[in-house]
């Protein structure tokens, strides 16, 4: 999984043996380890137990989707992209965001995920990138209206 572009880039790597590694900027704990040497690839600690289905690196947060459908996040939660826990701050331990999730995407301070064929969003809505509402951010998930998610395999 590639990371992001901008001021706080980081990269997540999921290996064939279900190990998660990270490298890059860690200003908000988005790499899941406590170290300042951002240029060293490290195994991420504190990952929820079980098999990882998918990962996604956002601007300054990271998502991990487990094979049982539980979605976890870590990193910056300034705009609610990781939900209600420590809204406006940073989350340095993986926190459960949702259940029954089949697909994920982390963006610039927002999170998208699919549950039961419906697309949900959390986080930054500046520039109306999630909805046409004037609401600046969503810390509680919002279903994206008139959109039906289709998983392409």
Tab-separated table of C-alpha atoms in Angstrom:
chain	number	residue	atom	x	y	z
A	1	UNK	CA	0.000	0.000	0.000
A	2	UNK	CA	1.406	3.313	-0.969
A	3	UNK	CA	1.214	6.187	1.433
A	4	UNK	CA	0.251	9.692	0.562
A	5	UNK	CA	1.586	12.895	-0.820
A	6	UNK	CA	2.015	16.167	0.963
A	7	UNK	CA	3.808	17.232	4.093
A	8	UNK	CA	3.390	14.061	6.177
A	9	UNK	CA	3.953	11.085	3.852
A	10	UNK	CA	4.080	7.560	5.196
A	11	UNK	CA	3.821	4.090	3.698
A	12	UNK	CA	2.230	0.887	4.980
A	13	UNK	CA	3.354	-2.560	3.832
A	14	UNK	CA	1.441	-5.784	4.473
A	15	UNK	CA	3.543	-8.915	3.995
A	16	UNK	CA	2.421	-12.402	2.940
A	17	UNK	CA	2.808	-13.611	6.545
A	18	UNK	CA	0.256	-10.989	7.766
A	19	UNK	CA	2.866	-8.647	9.255
A	20	UNK	CA	2.325	-4.895	8.978
A	21	UNK	CA	5.291	-2.566	8.473
A	22	UNK	CA	5.452	1.221	8.218
A	23	UNK	CA	7.939	3.899	7.299
A	24	UNK	CA	7.676	7.661	7.053
A	25	UNK	CA	6.378	10.615	8.975
A	26	UNK	CA	4.951	9.784	12.390
A	27	UNK	CA	3.867	13.203	13.700
A	28	UNK	CA	0.442	11.848	14.656
A	29	UNK	CA	1.365	8.233	15.446
A	30	UNK	CA	0.069	7.117	12.030
A	31	UNK	CA	2.876	4.593	11.589
A	32	UNK	CA	1.874	2.749	14.753
A	33	UNK	CA	5.275	2.826	16.421
A	34	UNK	CA	6.997	5.180	18.816
A	35	UNK	CA	10.176	6.310	17.086
A	36	UNK	CA	11.581	9.434	15.514
A	37	UNK	CA	13.673	7.734	12.818
A	38	UNK	CA	11.050	8.048	10.093
A	39	UNK	CA	13.374	6.625	7.446
A	40	UNK	CA	13.626	3.146	9.040
A	41	UNK	CA	11.102	0.482	8.044
A	42	UNK	CA	9.637	-0.964	11.253
A	43	UNK	CA	7.120	-3.630	12.175
A	44	UNK	CA	3.964	-2.011	13.531
A	45	UNK	CA	3.070	-3.027	17.073
A	46	UNK	CA	-0.387	-3.063	18.614
A	47	UNK	CA	-2.132	-4.278	15.457
A	48	UNK	CA	-5.395	-6.033	16.407
A	49	UNK	CA	-5.092	-9.813	16.446
A	50	UNK	CA	-6.355	-11.727	13.456
A	51	UNK	CA	-5.815	-11.692	9.719
A	52	UNK	CA	-5.488	-8.330	7.995
A	53	UNK	CA	-7.664	-8.061	4.866
A	54	UNK	CA	-6.679	-4.561	3.714
A	55	UNK	CA	-4.674	-1.470	4.671
A	56	UNK	CA	-4.858	2.143	3.579
A	57	UNK	CA	-2.574	5.103	4.331
A	58	UNK	CA	-4.259	8.490	4.470
A	59	UNK	CA	-2.711	11.939	4.685
A	60	UNK	CA	-1.788	11.500	8.360
A	61	UNK	CA	-3.821	8.508	9.503
A	62	UNK	CA	-3.771	4.793	8.763
A	63	UNK	CA	-6.530	2.193	8.405
A	64	UNK	CA	-6.436	-1.567	8.952
A	65	UNK	CA	-9.357	-3.773	7.903
A	66	UNK	CA	-9.436	-7.196	9.542
A	67	UNK	CA	-10.800	-10.282	7.790
A	68	UNK	CA	-13.725	-10.376	10.260
A	69	UNK	CA	-14.866	-6.954	8.960
A	70	UNK	CA	-13.636	-4.820	11.867
A	71	UNK	CA	-12.066	-1.521	10.788
A	72	UNK	CA	-9.368	0.085	12.941
A	73	UNK	CA	-7.548	3.387	12.646
A	74	UNK	CA	-4.567	5.204	14.111
A	75	UNK	CA	-3.061	8.693	13.705
A	76	UNK	CA	-4.542	12.155	13.322
A	77	UNK	CA	-8.206	12.566	14.230
A	78	UNK	CA	-8.378	16.341	13.833
A	79	UNK	CA	-11.367	16.171	11.494
A	80	UNK	CA	-12.993	13.022	12.916
A	81	UNK	CA	-11.547	10.720	10.259
A	82	UNK	CA	-11.117	8.066	12.973
A	83	UNK	CA	-14.501	8.643	14.639
A	84	UNK	CA	-15.481	10.014	18.030
A	85	UNK	CA	-12.542	8.774	20.141
A	86	UNK	CA	-10.223	11.695	20.933
A	87	UNK	CA	-11.914	13.846	18.296
A	88	UNK	CA	-9.669	16.771	17.385
A	89	UNK	CA	-6.504	15.056	18.634
A	90	UNK	CA	-4.344	12.116	17.760
A	91	UNK	CA	-4.850	8.419	18.371
A	92	UNK	CA	-1.688	6.421	19.045
A	93	UNK	CA	-3.311	2.999	19.594
A	94	UNK	CA	-5.448	1.232	17.014
A	95	UNK	CA	-9.076	2.186	17.653
A	96	UNK	CA	-12.115	0.383	16.267
A	97	UNK	CA	-14.075	2.544	13.845
A	98	UNK	CA	-16.713	0.187	12.391
A	99	UNK	CA	-17.789	-3.446	11.944
A	100	UNK	CA	-19.024	-5.497	8.977
A	101	UNK	CA	-16.780	-3.515	6.626
A	102	UNK	CA	-15.875	-4.954	3.235
A	103	UNK	CA	-13.749	-2.199	1.658
A	104	UNK	CA	-11.786	0.874	2.826
A	105	UNK	CA	-10.017	3.995	1.597
A	106	UNK	CA	-8.119	6.626	3.572
A	107	UNK	CA	-7.822	10.104	2.101
A	108	UNK	CA	-6.732	13.559	3.142
A	109	UNK	CA	-8.190	13.601	6.639
A	110	UNK	CA	-11.191	11.509	5.682
A	111	UNK	CA	-12.101	7.820	5.717
A	112	UNK	CA	-14.414	5.921	3.374
A	113	UNK	CA	-15.712	2.416	3.962
A	114	UNK	CA	-18.344	0.052	2.605
A	115	UNK	CA	-20.762	-1.838	4.866
A	116	UNK	CA	-23.570	-3.983	3.442
A	117	UNK	CA	-23.188	-2.335	0.031
A	118	UNK	CA	-23.510	1.203	1.442
A	119	UNK	CA	-20.717	3.771	1.330
A	120	UNK	CA	-19.958	5.635	4.557
A	121	UNK	CA	-17.652	8.570	5.239
A	122	UNK	CA	-15.945	10.130	8.251
A	123	UNK	CA	-13.813	13.210	8.607
A	124	UNK	CA	-12.980	16.310	6.623
A	125	UNK	CA	-15.763	17.743	4.470
A	126	UNK	CA	-14.069	21.020	3.617
A	127	UNK	CA	-14.488	21.794	-0.060
A	128	UNK	CA	-17.575	19.499	0.111
A	129	UNK	CA	-15.471	16.468	-0.722
A	130	UNK	CA	-17.811	14.071	1.109
A	131	UNK	CA	-21.248	15.675	0.908
A	132	UNK	CA	-22.774	18.903	-0.380
A	133	UNK	CA	-23.521	19.929	3.219
A	134	UNK	CA	-21.810	22.929	4.791
A	135	UNK	CA	-20.792	20.689	7.720
A	136	UNK	CA	-16.999	20.984	7.967
A	137	UNK	CA	-16.316	17.529	9.419
A	138	UNK	CA	-18.079	14.330	10.427
A	139	UNK	CA	-16.954	12.452	13.531
A	140	UNK	CA	-20.016	10.201	13.250
A	141	UNK	CA	-20.257	8.246	10.015
A	142	UNK	CA	-22.465	9.658	7.310
A	143	UNK	CA	-23.907	7.554	4.523
A	144	UNK	CA	-23.155	9.029	1.154
A	145	UNK	CA	-26.560	9.533	-0.485
A	146	UNK	CA	-27.397	8.358	-3.966
A	147	UNK	CA	-24.282	6.231	-4.093
A	148	UNK	CA	-24.384	2.465	-4.151
A	149	UNK	CA	-21.033	0.823	-3.593
A	150	UNK	CA	-19.955	-1.941	-5.918
A	151	UNK	CA	-16.899	-3.993	-5.094
A	152	UNK	CA	-14.800	-4.669	-8.186
A	153	UNK	CA	-12.598	-7.735	-7.947
